[in-house]
Short mmCIF file of C-alpha atoms in Angstrom, two decimals:
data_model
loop_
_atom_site.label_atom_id
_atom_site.label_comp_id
_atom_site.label_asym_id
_atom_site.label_seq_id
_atom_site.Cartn_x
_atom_site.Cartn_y
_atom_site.Cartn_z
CA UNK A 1 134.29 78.64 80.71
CA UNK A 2 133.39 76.59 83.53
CA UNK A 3 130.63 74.55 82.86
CA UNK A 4 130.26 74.79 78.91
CA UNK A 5 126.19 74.16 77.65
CA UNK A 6 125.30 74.51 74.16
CA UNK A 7 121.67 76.04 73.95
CA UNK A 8 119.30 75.32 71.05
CA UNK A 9 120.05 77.46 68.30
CA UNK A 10 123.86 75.34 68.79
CA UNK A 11 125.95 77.91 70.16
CA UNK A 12 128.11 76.75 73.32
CA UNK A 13 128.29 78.93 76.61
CA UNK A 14 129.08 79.40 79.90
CA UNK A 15 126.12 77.63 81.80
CA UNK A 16 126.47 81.04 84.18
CA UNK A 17 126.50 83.54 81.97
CA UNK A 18 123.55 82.01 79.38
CA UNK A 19 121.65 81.35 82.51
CA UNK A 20 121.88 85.01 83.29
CA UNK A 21 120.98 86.05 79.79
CA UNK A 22 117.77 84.38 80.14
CA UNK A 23 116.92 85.37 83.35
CA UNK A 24 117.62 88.97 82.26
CA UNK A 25 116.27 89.58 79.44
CA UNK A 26 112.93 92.21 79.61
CA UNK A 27 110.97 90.82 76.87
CA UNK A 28 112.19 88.50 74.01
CA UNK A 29 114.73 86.18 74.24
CA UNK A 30 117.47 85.66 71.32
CA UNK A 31 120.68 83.89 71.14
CA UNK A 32 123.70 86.32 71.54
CA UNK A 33 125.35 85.34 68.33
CA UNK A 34 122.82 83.98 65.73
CA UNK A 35 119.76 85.80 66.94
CA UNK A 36 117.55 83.06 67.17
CA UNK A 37 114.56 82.99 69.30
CA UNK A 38 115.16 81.40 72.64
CA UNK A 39 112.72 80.65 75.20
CA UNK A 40 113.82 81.01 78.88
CA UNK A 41 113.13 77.83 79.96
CA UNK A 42 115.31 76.27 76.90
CA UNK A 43 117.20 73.00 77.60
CA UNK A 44 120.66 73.53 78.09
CA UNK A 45 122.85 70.58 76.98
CA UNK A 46 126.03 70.13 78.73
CA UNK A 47 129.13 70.14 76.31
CA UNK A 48 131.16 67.21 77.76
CA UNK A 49 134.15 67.41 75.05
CA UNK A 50 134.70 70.91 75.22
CA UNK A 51 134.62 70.37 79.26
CA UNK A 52 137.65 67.95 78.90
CA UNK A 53 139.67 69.88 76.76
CA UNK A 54 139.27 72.66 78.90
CA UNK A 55 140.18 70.21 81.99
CA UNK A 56 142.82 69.42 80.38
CA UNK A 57 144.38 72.72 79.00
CA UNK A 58 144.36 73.28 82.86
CA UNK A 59 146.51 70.29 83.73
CA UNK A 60 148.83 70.86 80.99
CA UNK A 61 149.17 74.56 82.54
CA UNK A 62 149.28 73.93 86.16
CA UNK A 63 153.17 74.96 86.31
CA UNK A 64 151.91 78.36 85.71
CA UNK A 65 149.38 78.72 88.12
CA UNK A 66 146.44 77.66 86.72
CA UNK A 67 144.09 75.44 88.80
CA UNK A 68 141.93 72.44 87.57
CA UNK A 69 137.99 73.19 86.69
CA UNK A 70 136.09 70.71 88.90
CA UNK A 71 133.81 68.67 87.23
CA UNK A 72 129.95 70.54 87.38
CA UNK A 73 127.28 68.72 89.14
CA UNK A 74 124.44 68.25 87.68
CA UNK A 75 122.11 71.15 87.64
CA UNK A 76 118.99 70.89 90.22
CA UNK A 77 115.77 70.15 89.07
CA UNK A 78 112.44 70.46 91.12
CA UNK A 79 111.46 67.12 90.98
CA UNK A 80 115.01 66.16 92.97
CA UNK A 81 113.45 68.58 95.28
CA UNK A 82 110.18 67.31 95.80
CA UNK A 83 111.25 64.03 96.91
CA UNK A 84 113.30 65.54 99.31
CA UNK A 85 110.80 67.29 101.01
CA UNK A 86 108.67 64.33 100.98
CA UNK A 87 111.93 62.35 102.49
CA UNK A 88 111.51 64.93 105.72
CA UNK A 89 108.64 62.78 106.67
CA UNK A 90 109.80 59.94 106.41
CA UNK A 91 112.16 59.20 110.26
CA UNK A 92 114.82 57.48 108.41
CA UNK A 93 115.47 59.57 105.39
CA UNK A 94 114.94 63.37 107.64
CA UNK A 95 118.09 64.21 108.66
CA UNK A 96 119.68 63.34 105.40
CA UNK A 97 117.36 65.35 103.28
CA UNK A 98 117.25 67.75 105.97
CA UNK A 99 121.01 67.97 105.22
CA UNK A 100 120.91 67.68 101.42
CA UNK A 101 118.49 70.66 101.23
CA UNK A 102 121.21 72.99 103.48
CA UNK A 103 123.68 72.16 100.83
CA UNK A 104 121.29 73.09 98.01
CA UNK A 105 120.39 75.98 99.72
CA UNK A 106 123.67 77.38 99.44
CA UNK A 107 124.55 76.29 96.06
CA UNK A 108 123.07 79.31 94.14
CA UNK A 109 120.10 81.41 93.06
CA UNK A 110 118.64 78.97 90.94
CA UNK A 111 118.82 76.29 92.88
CA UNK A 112 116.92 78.16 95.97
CA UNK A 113 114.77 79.37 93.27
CA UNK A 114 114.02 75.28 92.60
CA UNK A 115 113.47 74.92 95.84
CA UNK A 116 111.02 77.51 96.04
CA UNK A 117 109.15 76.36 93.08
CA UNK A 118 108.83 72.46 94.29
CA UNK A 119 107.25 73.52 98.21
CA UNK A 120 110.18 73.92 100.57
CA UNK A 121 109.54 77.52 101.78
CA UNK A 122 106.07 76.24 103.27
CA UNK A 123 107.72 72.57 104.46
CA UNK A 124 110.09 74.77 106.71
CA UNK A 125 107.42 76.75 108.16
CA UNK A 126 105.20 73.80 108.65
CA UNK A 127 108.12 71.60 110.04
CA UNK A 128 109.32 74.89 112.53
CA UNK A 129 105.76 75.12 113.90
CA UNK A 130 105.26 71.59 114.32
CA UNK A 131 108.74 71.29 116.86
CA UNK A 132 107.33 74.65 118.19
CA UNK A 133 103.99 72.62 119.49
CA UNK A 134 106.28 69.25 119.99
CA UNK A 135 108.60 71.67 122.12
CA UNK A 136 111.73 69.77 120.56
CA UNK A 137 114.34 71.68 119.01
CA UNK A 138 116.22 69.25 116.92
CA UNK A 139 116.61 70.17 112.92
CA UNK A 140 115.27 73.33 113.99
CA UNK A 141 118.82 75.42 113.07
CA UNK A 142 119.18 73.56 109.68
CA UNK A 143 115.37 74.86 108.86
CA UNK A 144 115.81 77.98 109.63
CA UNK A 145 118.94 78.31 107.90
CA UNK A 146 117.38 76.82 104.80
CA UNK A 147 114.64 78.86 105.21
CA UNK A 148 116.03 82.42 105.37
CA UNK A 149 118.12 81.76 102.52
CA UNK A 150 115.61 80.80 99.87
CA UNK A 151 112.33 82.59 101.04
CA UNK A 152 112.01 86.23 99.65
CA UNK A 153 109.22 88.20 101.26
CA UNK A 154 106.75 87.89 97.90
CA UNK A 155 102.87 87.50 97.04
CA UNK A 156 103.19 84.05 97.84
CA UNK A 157 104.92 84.53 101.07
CA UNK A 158 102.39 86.61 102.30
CA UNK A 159 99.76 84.05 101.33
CA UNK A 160 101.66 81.52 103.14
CA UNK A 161 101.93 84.03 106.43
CA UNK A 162 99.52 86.47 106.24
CA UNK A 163 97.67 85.30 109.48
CA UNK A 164 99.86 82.91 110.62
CA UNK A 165 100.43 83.76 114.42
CA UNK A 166 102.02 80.42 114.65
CA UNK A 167 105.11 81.00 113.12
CA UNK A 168 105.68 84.23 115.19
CA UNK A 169 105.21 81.85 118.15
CA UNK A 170 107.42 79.40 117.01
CA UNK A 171 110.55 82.16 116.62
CA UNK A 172 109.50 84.23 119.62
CA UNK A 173 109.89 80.15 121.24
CA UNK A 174 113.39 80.09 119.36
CA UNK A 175 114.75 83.59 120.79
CA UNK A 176 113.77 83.10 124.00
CA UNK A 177 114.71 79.31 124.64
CA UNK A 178 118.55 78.32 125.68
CA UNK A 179 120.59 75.61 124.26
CA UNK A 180 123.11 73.95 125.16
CA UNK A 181 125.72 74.68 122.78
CA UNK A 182 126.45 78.60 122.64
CA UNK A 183 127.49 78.19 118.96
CA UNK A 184 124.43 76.87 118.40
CA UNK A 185 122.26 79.16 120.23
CA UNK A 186 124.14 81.97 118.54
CA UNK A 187 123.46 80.61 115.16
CA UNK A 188 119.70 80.00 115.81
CA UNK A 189 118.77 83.00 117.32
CA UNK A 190 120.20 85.35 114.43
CA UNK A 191 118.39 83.15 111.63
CA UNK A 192 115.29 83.46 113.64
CA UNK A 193 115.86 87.07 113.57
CA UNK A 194 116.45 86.76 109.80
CA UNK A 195 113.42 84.95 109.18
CA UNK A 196 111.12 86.83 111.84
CA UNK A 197 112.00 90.48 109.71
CA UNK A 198 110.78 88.83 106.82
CA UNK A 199 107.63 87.50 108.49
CA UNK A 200 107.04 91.27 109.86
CA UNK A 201 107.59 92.15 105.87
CA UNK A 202 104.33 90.21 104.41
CA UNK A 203 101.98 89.90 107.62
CA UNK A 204 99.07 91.40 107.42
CA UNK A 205 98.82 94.53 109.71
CA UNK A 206 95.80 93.27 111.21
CA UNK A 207 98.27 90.33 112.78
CA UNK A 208 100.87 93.01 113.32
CA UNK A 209 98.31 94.91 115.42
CA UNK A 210 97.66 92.53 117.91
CA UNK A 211 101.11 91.58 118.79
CA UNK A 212 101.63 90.99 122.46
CA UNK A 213 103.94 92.92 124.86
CA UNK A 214 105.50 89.19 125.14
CA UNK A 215 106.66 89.87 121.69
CA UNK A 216 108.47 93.00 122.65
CA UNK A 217 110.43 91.91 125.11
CA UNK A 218 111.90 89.19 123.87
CA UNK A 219 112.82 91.17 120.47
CA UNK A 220 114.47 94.05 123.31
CA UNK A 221 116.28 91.36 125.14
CA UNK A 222 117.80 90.09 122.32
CA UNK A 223 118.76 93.82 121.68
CA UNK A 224 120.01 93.91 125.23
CA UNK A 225 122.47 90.87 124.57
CA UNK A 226 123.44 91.62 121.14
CA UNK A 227 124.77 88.28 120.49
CA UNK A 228 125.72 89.05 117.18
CA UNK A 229 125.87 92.17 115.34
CA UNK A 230 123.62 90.58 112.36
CA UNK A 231 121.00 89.28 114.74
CA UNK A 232 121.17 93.11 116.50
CA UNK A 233 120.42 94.74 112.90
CA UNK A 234 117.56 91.89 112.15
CA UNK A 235 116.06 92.49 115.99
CA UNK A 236 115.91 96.71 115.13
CA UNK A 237 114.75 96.06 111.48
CA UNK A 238 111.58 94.07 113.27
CA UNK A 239 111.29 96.75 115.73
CA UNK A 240 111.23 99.31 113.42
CA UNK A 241 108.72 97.38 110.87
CA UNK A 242 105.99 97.00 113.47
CA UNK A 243 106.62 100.28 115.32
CA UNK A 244 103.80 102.29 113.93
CA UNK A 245 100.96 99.67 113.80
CA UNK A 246 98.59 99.90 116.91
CA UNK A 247 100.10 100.50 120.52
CA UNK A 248 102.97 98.80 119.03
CA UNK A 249 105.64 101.79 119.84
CA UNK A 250 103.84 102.19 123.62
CA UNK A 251 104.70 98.82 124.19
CA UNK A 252 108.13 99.20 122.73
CA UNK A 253 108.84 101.73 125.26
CA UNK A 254 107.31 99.77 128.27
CA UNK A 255 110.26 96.95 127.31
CA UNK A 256 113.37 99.59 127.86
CA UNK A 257 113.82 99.58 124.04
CA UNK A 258 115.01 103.14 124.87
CA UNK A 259 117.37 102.90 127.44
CA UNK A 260 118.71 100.20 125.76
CA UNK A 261 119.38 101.61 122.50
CA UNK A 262 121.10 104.55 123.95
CA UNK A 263 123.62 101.89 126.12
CA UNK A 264 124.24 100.13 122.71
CA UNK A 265 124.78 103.70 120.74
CA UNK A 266 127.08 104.43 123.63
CA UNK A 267 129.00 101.17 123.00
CA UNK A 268 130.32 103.03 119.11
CA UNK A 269 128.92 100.26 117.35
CA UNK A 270 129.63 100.20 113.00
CA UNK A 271 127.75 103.14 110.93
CA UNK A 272 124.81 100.78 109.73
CA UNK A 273 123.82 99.79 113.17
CA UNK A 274 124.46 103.87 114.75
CA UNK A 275 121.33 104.37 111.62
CA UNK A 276 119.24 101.93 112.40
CA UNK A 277 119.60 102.69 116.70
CA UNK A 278 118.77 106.00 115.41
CA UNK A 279 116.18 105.40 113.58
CA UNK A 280 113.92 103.84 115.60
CA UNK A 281 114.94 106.43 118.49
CA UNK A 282 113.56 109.02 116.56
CA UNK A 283 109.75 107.14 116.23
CA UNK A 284 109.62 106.09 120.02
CA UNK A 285 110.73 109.62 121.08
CA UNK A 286 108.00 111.10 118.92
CA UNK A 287 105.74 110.01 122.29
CA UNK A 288 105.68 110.96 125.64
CA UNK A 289 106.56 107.93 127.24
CA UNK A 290 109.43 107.30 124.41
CA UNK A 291 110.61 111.04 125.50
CA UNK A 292 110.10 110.49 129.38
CA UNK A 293 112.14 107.00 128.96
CA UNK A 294 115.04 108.90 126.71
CA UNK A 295 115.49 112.02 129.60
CA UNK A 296 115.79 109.47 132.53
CA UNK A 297 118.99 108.44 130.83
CA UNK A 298 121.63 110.48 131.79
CA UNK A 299 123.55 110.30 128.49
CA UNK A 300 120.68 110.84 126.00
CA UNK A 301 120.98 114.26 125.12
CA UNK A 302 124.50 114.19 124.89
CA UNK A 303 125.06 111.20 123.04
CA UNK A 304 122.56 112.10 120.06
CA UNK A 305 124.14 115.53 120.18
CA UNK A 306 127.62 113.85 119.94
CA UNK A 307 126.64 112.15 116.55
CA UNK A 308 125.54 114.94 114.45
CA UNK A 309 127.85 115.68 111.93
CA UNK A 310 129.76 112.12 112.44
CA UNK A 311 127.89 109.26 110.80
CA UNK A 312 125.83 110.01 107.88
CA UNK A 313 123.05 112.49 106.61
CA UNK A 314 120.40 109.81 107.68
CA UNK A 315 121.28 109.86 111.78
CA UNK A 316 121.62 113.43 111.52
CA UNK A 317 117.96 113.80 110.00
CA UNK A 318 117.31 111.58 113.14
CA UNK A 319 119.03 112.81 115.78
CA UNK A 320 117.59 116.38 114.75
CA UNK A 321 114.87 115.12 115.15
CA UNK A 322 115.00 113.75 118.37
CA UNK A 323 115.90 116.78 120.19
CA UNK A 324 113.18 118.80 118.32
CA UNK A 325 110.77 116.94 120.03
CA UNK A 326 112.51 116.79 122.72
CA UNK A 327 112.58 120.94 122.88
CA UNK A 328 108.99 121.02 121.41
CA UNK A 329 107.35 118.85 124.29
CA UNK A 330 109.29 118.02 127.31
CA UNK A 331 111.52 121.38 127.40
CA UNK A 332 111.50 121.77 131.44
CA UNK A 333 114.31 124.45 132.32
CA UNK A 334 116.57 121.39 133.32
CA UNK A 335 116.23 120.01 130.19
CA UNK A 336 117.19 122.72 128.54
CA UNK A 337 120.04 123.43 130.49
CA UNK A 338 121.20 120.36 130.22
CA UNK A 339 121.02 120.94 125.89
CA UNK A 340 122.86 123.86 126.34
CA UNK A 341 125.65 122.08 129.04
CA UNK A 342 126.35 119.10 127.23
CA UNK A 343 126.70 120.78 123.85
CA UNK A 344 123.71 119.91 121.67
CA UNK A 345 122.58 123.51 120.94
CA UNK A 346 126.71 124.20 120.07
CA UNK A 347 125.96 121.30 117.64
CA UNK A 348 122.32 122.61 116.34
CA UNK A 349 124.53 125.49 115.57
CA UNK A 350 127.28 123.65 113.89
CA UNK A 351 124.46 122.28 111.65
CA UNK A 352 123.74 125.71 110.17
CA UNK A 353 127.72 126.35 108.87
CA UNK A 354 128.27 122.98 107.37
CA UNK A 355 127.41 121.58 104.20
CA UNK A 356 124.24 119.97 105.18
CA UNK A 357 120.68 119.49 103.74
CA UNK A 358 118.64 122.65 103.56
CA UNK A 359 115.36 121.15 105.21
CA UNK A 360 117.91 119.62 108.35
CA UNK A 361 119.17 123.09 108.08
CA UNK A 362 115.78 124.48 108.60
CA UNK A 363 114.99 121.61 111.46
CA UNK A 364 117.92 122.85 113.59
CA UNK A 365 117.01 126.76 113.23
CA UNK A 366 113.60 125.77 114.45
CA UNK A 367 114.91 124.39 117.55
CA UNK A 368 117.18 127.29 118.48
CA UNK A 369 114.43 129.26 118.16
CA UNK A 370 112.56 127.76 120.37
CA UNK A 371 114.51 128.56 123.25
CA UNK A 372 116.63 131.01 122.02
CA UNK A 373 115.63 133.55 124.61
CA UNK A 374 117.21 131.13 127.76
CA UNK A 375 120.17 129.91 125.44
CA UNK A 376 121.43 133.53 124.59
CA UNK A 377 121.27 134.75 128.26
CA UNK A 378 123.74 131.81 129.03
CA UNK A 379 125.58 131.66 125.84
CA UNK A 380 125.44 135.08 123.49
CA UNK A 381 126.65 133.56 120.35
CA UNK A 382 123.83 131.80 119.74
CA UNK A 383 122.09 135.04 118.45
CA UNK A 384 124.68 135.45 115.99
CA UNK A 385 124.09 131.89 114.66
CA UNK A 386 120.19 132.62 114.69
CA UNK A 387 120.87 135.94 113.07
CA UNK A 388 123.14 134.37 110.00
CA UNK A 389 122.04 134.57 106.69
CA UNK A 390 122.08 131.12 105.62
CA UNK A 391 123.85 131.54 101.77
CA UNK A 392 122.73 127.79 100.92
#
């Protein structure tokens, strides 16, 4: 034990691990041992003797490698909270409480769940938009921080959002400012990131539908920079949230998104980042313009061909996908010369011998067939693949 509490029915435990128990439990609450009705929201009384002897069993044992339990702090309560946020109003008390509530923040899940509870999710918001309209940036790291690790895109989130084109402003004013520290502007920019995906998560798609092209290409220049590889995945998560409202993917396109995605694929980023590139490649190239932008590259074709087979079921799904409607709707003879030369029909054929998924199976016979007529004058083996009995 840590931090020893002895609950109401007088059995001592772990504050953790009775926490957890209460928190946990589907419908009626007990005590472990004597089976005694507990309600969640019992008092917990900290078990100070118990807490010393344990102390001290670690001092007497420190020549064998056993370190000293700190001393617990006291657990949070919401009215501790509550003043603090108040305290952010007041000039000389802000950056204190401002700095209190970071440290709370990343204490642990009940504490952020305190902090929830006593009004902090909508004093971030409301102190982020109010710099955003001041134009001043200062404390607007710390609240952002704070804010992306305690708010959780629930019902009440979305009533505090919901039409709340404000707070889009005030990020879109975050990404695309420059500070003068880079550590700084690093830092900022990925928790706006953080925060913005959750915004996307509990707008309302009538607010999602009217986004501006503005919007777009500051999320794609941040894409374009990749300043960090968690404010990359938060930037293609957004993307890829507000893709299919309205004109939304259009506009996506008329940023670069595609061009850029296929110079950051190119760069062999990590597997998680390859899936999400992927997936969003897939919805803008499921348009004309997306396709257009994707051919003009001269390394499309062959690098989605190159990652079939190499990442995961998921970006092969994808990537199938991409050049079936890629061979479905933009097949000129160049294009599909250009399949053939730089090995993505070898690779549609690979697809049918491995191990894979029966409908991605299915996906990649469909596009052989499609041109199977130019691709076997230039390259006979493809009938034989065509002609296979699939066993699977």
């Amino acid at each position: 034990m840590k931090d020893p509490v002895t609950t109401v029915s007088g059995i001592t435990y772990d504050r953790e691990s009775i926490e957890h128990w209460l928190s946990t439990a589907k419908d009626t609450t007990c005590c472990p041992v004597t089976k005694q009705p507990m309600p969640r929201d019992s008092d917990l009384t900290p078990n100070h003797t118990l807490r010393r002897l344990i102390q001290s069993w670690c001092v007497l044992n420190a020549n064998k490698g056993v370190d000293r339990i700190p001393t617990p702090k006291s657990p949070m309560n919401k009215s501790h909270v509550v003043k603090l946020v108040r305290n952010l109003n007041v000039p000389d008390f802000h950056a204190q409480a401002l700095k209190k509530m970071e440290e709370i923040a990343g204490e642990s899940e009940k504490s952020r769940a305190c902090m929830v509870e006593a009004g902090a999710v909508k004093a971030m918001i409301s102190w982020i938009t109010r710099r955003f309209k001041e134009g001043k940036f200062d404390s607007v790291e710390e609240c952002l921080k704070i804010l992306h690790l305690i708010w959780k895109p629930t019902e009440d989130g979305k009533e505090m959002v919901k039409e709340n084109g404000d707070l889009i402003d005030s990020l879109l004013w975050v990404l695309s400012s420059e500070m003068e520290e880079k550590e700084n502007n690093v830092s900022s920019k990925t928790h706006a990131l953080l925060v913005l995906r959750t915004v996307v998560e509990v707008t309302s798609s009538a607010l999602l539908e009217r986004l501006k092209l503005n919007f777009f290409n500051i999320i794609v220049a941040v894409t374009r920079k990749n300043i960090s590889s968690q404010a990359t995945k938060a930037a293609l998560r957004v993307l890829i949230q507000v893709c299919p409202f309205g004109r939304n993917r259009l506009k996506i396109v008329e940023c670069g998104a595609v061009f850029e995605l296929i110079e950051l694929e190119l760069n062999k980023p990590e597997k998680s980042l390859t899936e999400l590139i992927f997936c969003l490649l897939a919805q803008l190239c499921a348009c004309a313009d997306g396709r257009a932008q994707f051919l003009k590259h001269a390394g499309g074709i062959a690098m989605v061909a190159k990652r079939i087979l190499r990442v995961s079921p998921a970006t092969d799904d994808r990537a199938v996908h991409v050049l079936s409607s890629v061979a479905r709707f933009s097949a000129t003879n160049k294009v599909v010369m250009e399949m053939l030369g730089v090995g993505a029909v070898s690779k549609l054929c690979m697809v049918l011998q491995a191990d894979s998924d029966k409908g991605l199976k299915r996906k990649a016979r469909e596009v052989l067939k499609l041109h199977s007529n130019v691709w076997n004058n230039d390259s006979p083996c493809i009938a034989v693949y065509l002609l296979t009995k699939d066993p699977r």
